Amino acid sequence: MKNGLFETGRLEAFSDGVFAIIITIMVIEFHLPDGTHFSDLLPLVPKFLAYLLSFLYIAIYWNNHHHLLKAANGVNGGIMWANMGLLFCATLIPFGTAWVGENYQAVAPTAFYGIILMLNAVAYYILQNRILATMSKKSPFAKSIGADYKGKLSPILYFIGIVLAFISPLVAELVLVGVAIMWIVPDRRVERALYG
Amino acid sequence: MKNGLFETGRLEAFSDGVFAIIITIMVIEFHLPDGTHFSDLLPLVPKFLAYLLSFLYIAIYWNNHHHLLKAANGVNGGIMWANMGLLFCATLIPFGTAWVGENYQAVAPTAFYGIILMLNAVAYYILQNRILATMSKKSPFAKSIGADYKGKLSPILYFIGIVLAFISPLVAELVLVGVAIMWIVPDRRVERALYG
Amino acid sequence: MKNGLFETGRLEAFSDGVFAIIITIMVIEFHLPDGTHFSDLLPLVPKFLAYLLSFLYIAIYWNNHHHLLKAANGVNGGIMWANMGLLFCATLIPFGTAWVGENYQAVAPTAFYGIILMLNAVAYYILQNRILATMSKKSPFAKSIGADYKGKLSPILYFIGIVLAFISPLVAELVLVGVAIMWIVPDRRVERALYG
Amino acid sequence: MKNGLFETGRLEAFSDGVFAIIITIMVIEFHLPDGTHFSDLLPLVPKFLAYLLSFLYIAIYWNNHHHLLKAANGVNGGIMWANMGLLFCATLIPFGTAWVGENYQAVAPTAFYGIILMLNAVAYYILQNRILATMSKKSPFAKSIGADYKGKLSPILYFIGIVLAFISPLVAELVLVGVAIMWIVPDRRVERALYG
């Protein structure tokens, strides 16, 4: 340990476990269809799409988390608790997914799903700041974060999505899909700053 | 990191977690029998056999995944997302297993199970290609994949299984069992190329 | 291995897995609300608060466990079983959480939740002693534990909480929240003794 | 890799994941009591005891598995599949536990639980043999296994337990408890052979 920080290994392993379980546990919500025809699968389509979207979000968070902790010099108490905050928000995703998956045309489930995603973004932002606080502001990672337009844009887009849910849940859901797509498109600049 | 690739460790750990949870979560579907006699277990036999088959498939994927990532030079964004694609397809297996396990004589559940297995094969193929793209075509692993008759045969067999499901679900299921057995028989050549 | 001890790695990985699953499995208990309005979420608030508290407790145990095994010289059979004892008590938390979350104004669920937390504290204390038994009493870690006022205070506070549950469940729950807050405030002294 | 064997790391991580999930998933079976009094917990006592016994068995297997793979020179295809066989048998334990926990006075659930434990013992024995096949018969580990009275006694005791279930389920359950206790008492000789 140097500078009051200890290594990231076990925090990463624990977080990996929680992300892996969240991503898999959502499937338990798929109750078997009543019949045995392909058409009996149709009512499950919205639930499936909600699961797909949440899977993408967890995958994005896992990936960003991976990069973030790789860049970190180490872990202190503040980083540990900020990480727990992110994991807590992430564990709310299956519940939000199940609710919106069953009621994708309803206002509250859609807005609530947007709120959960926003909470995750805020928790991630806090974790990122806790890690940046242990770094020099001139480090390549700190600079790449400074130019992090996605991180700054996402909460605004989530907010727009939440507000839109009260007008048209479907349009709101498209916005939330859009944010996921924005994140999946690779952020070459960060990777370059990190790995050269 | 070299050549824009980072190490495989955390991707493997995350994938292990997801595979381990999928393999275990299928057991939750075994609801307790209504009575307390051995004969009360009889209705569970098809579900048990479906679970056994899916367990074998996850074990095969875990094993192949293990070898594939061991051979990889490292991970980039494309590999990461191809891996997430495979994990997503794998998380659909418990649902497909439960449906066919309860309705093994019905067309749609059997065909649907075959479709899920085929999706997994396609996702694995994409992941393999993403990894091969980071390698020299003359590497021993690239050559061993070139001779990968199982990888080429499986999608054809899955397709045959899916079509057969519309004629005889039981025969289709035997084909899907056959593919699993084909994979369990060890592929000495790949192991030799990798470790030999 | 030295002095009859083997390395802590796999014990940590196994414990991480169990803690990660416990923390995530509690969310399965959140059954979907009956309606699709924000007001339909209201009945879930006590369950949510119980989940939040239990999440904090698991996070605290994970964190303390992390520090404890980091300080350990290694693992022997006694430590292995003491660790299993802690994991067993921890797996009871989801059940206790679900019961008190649905009946936060009832005596028995509140007292029972306090009893489970107390069992965890006792199991942790035994694990700590098993690890201390492999160390010199003059080691920095042994000294820091000697001054471990939180570890000594917690069982007393749990006991007070359990007794109070028979008078006022709500007051008892506040005591249990208080113990969690006491643990979240960082214990600089231990970190200093460990990492200098 | 030497002698056609590759390292044990990822096999251990995967097995740890499966054991950790099995041990935790059994708690989901504890459905909340109908009332809010301590007496409402009474009907759960047999389920709790069945859970405790199964927890001990998984802990014993995890511990023995840990020692076994520590002693192994490496993993080959046969060892990989023997390990999958053990994990498969272990995933049946939650189902057997739930059935006997709800019907501890019935013949079939008790005998069935004994059969599952026996299957695990057989699977472990096969895994042990696959690993021994890669070792010199003069290695300290091979010798310690040769004197492994517990491994030889357990299947006989399970068999006695299964037969006794048809006469008195309670006596049979005591036998199965006895086998667990026999394993928990530390086997100093193996530890000595392994770690000196």
PDB file of C-alpha atoms in Angstrom, chain A residues 91-187:
ATOM      1  CA  THR A  91     -29.133  -3.928  -7.548  1.00  0.00           C
ATOM      2  CA  LEU A  92     -32.272  -1.814  -8.037  1.00  0.00           C
ATOM      3  CA  ILE A  93     -32.137  -2.323 -11.808  1.00  0.00           C
ATOM      4  CA  PRO A  94     -33.777  -5.810 -11.833  1.00  0.00           C
ATOM      5  CA  PHE A  95     -36.788  -4.479  -9.929  1.00  0.00           C
ATOM      6  CA  GLY A  96     -37.127  -1.454 -12.224  1.00  0.00           C
ATOM      7  CA  THR A  97     -36.703  -3.689 -15.264  1.00  0.00           C
ATOM      8  CA  ALA A  98     -39.417  -6.091 -14.178  1.00  0.00           C
ATOM      9  CA  TRP A  99     -41.861  -3.259 -13.467  1.00  0.00           C
ATOM     10  CA  VAL A 100     -41.328  -1.436 -16.762  1.00  0.00           C
ATOM     11  CA  GLY A 101     -41.163  -4.738 -18.665  1.00  0.00           C
ATOM     12  CA  GLU A 102     -44.682  -5.589 -17.518  1.00  0.00           C
ATOM     13  CA  ASN A 103     -46.022  -2.043 -17.931  1.00  0.00           C
ATOM     14  CA  TYR A 104     -44.060  -0.395 -20.707  1.00  0.00           C
ATOM     15  CA  GLN A 105     -46.960   1.844 -21.656  1.00  0.00           C
ATOM     16  CA  ALA A 106     -47.471   3.191 -18.137  1.00  0.00           C
ATOM     17  CA  VAL A 107     -46.011   6.469 -16.871  1.00  0.00           C
ATOM     18  CA  ALA A 108     -44.736   5.603 -13.397  1.00  0.00           C
ATOM     19  CA  PRO A 109     -42.825   2.385 -14.250  1.00  0.00           C
ATOM     20  CA  THR A 110     -41.086   4.138 -17.160  1.00  0.00           C
ATOM     21  CA  ALA A 111     -40.179   7.229 -15.146  1.00  0.00           C
ATOM     22  CA  PHE A 112     -39.105   5.031 -12.218  1.00  0.00           C
ATOM     23  CA  TYR A 113     -36.798   3.026 -14.489  1.00  0.00           C
ATOM     24  CA  GLY A 114     -35.296   6.315 -15.701  1.00  0.00           C
ATOM     25  CA  ILE A 115     -34.825   7.441 -12.101  1.00  0.00           C
ATOM     26  CA  ILE A 116     -32.969   4.227 -11.235  1.00  0.00           C
ATOM     27  CA  LEU A 117     -30.691   4.702 -14.240  1.00  0.00           C
ATOM     28  CA  MET A 118     -30.068   8.292 -13.184  1.00  0.00           C
ATOM     29  CA  LEU A 119     -29.218   7.162  -9.637  1.00  0.00           C
ATOM     30  CA  ASN A 120     -26.683   4.777 -11.137  1.00  0.00           C
ATOM     31  CA  ALA A 121     -25.155   7.584 -13.186  1.00  0.00           C
ATOM     32  CA  VAL A 122     -24.884   9.773 -10.086  1.00  0.00           C
ATOM     33  CA  ALA A 123     -23.350   6.930  -8.058  1.00  0.00           C
ATOM     34  CA  TYR A 124     -20.842   6.270 -10.824  1.00  0.00           C
ATOM     35  CA  TYR A 125     -19.990   9.967 -10.977  1.00  0.00           C
ATOM     36  CA  ILE A 126     -19.329  10.009  -7.225  1.00  0.00           C
ATOM     37  CA  LEU A 127     -17.132   6.911  -7.470  1.00  0.00           C
ATOM     38  CA  GLN A 128     -15.196   8.505 -10.336  1.00  0.00           C
ATOM     39  CA  ASN A 129     -14.650  11.668  -8.287  1.00  0.00           C
ATOM     40  CA  ARG A 130     -13.490   9.684  -5.239  1.00  0.00           C
ATOM     41  CA  ILE A 131     -10.911   7.971  -7.455  1.00  0.00           C
ATOM     42  CA  LEU A 132      -9.864  11.205  -9.169  1.00  0.00           C
ATOM     43  CA  ALA A 133      -9.295  12.717  -5.722  1.00  0.00           C
ATOM     44  CA  THR A 134      -6.403  10.278  -5.225  1.00  0.00           C
ATOM     45  CA  MET A 135      -4.778  11.291  -8.534  1.00  0.00           C
ATOM     46  CA  SER A 136      -2.847  14.195  -9.886  1.00  0.00           C
ATOM     47  CA  LYS A 137      -5.054  16.495 -11.970  1.00  0.00           C
ATOM     48  CA  LYS A 138      -2.431  16.274 -14.677  1.00  0.00           C
ATOM     49  CA  SER A 139      -2.632  12.485 -15.004  1.00  0.00           C
ATOM     50  CA  PRO A 140      -3.742  11.237 -18.428  1.00  0.00           C
ATOM     51  CA  PHE A 141      -6.844   9.663 -16.883  1.00  0.00           C
ATOM     52  CA  ALA A 142      -7.877  12.879 -15.122  1.00  0.00           C
ATOM     53  CA  LYS A 143      -7.570  14.726 -18.417  1.00  0.00           C
ATOM     54  CA  SER A 144      -9.588  12.132 -20.327  1.00  0.00           C
ATOM     55  CA  ILE A 145     -12.347  12.389 -17.702  1.00  0.00           C
ATOM     56  CA  GLY A 146     -12.314  16.166 -18.046  1.00  0.00           C
ATOM     57  CA  ALA A 147     -13.292  15.686 -21.669  1.00  0.00           C
ATOM     58  CA  ASP A 148     -15.889  13.049 -20.703  1.00  0.00           C
ATOM     59  CA  TYR A 149     -18.877  14.385 -22.669  1.00  0.00           C
ATOM     60  CA  LYS A 150     -20.820  11.116 -22.245  1.00  0.00           C
ATOM     61  CA  GLY A 151     -20.633  11.249 -18.473  1.00  0.00           C
ATOM     62  CA  LYS A 152     -21.862  14.841 -18.556  1.00  0.00           C
ATOM     63  CA  LEU A 153     -24.566  14.243 -21.169  1.00  0.00           C
ATOM     64  CA  SER A 154     -26.072  11.081 -19.648  1.00  0.00           C
ATOM     65  CA  PRO A 155     -27.728  12.631 -16.559  1.00  0.00           C
ATOM     66  CA  ILE A 156     -29.257  15.333 -18.786  1.00  0.00           C
ATOM     67  CA  LEU A 157     -30.615  12.685 -21.138  1.00  0.00           C
ATOM     68  CA  TYR A 158     -31.936  10.591 -18.241  1.00  0.00           C
ATOM     69  CA  PHE A 159     -33.674  13.693 -16.903  1.00  0.00           C
ATOM     70  CA  ILE A 160     -35.226  14.350 -20.308  1.00  0.00           C
ATOM     71  CA  GLY A 161     -36.298  10.690 -20.413  1.00  0.00           C
ATOM     72  CA  ILE A 162     -37.927  10.900 -16.971  1.00  0.00           C
ATOM     73  CA  VAL A 163     -39.843  14.063 -17.901  1.00  0.00           C
ATOM     74  CA  LEU A 164     -40.893  12.619 -21.266  1.00  0.00           C
ATOM     75  CA  ALA A 165     -42.288   9.538 -19.498  1.00  0.00           C
ATOM     76  CA  PHE A 166     -45.166  11.706 -18.265  1.00  0.00           C
ATOM     77  CA  ILE A 167     -46.012  12.645 -21.872  1.00  0.00           C
ATOM     78  CA  SER A 168     -45.174   9.460 -23.768  1.00  0.00           C
ATOM     79  CA  PRO A 169     -43.614   6.424 -22.069  1.00  0.00           C
ATOM     80  CA  LEU A 170     -42.579   4.955 -25.430  1.00  0.00           C
ATOM     81  CA  VAL A 171     -40.649   8.065 -26.471  1.00  0.00           C
ATOM     82  CA  ALA A 172     -39.022   8.133 -23.026  1.00  0.00           C
ATOM     83  CA  GLU A 173     -37.950   4.530 -23.446  1.00  0.00           C
ATOM     84  CA  LEU A 174     -36.406   5.368 -26.815  1.00  0.00           C
ATOM     85  CA  VAL A 175     -34.331   8.071 -25.113  1.00  0.00           C
ATOM     86  CA  LEU A 176     -33.095   5.525 -22.538  1.00  0.00           C
ATOM     87  CA  VAL A 177     -32.232   3.134 -25.370  1.00  0.00           C
ATOM     88  CA  GLY A 178     -30.376   5.995 -27.056  1.00  0.00           C
ATOM     89  CA  VAL A 179     -28.181   6.615 -24.005  1.00  0.00           C
ATOM     90  CA  ALA A 180     -27.202   2.930 -23.946  1.00  0.00           C
ATOM     91  CA  ILE A 181     -26.281   3.025 -27.639  1.00  0.00           C
ATOM     92  CA  MET A 182     -24.206   6.162 -27.055  1.00  0.00           C
ATOM     93  CA  TRP A 183     -22.201   4.290 -24.442  1.00  0.00           C
ATOM     94  CA  ILE A 184     -21.750   1.128 -26.497  1.00  0.00           C
ATOM     95  CA  VAL A 185     -20.102   3.038 -29.318  1.00  0.00           C
ATOM     96  CA  PRO A 186     -16.493   2.757 -28.182  1.00  0.00           C
ATOM     97  CA  ASP A 187     -14.856   5.734 -26.531  1.00  0.00           C
TER      98      ASP A 187
END
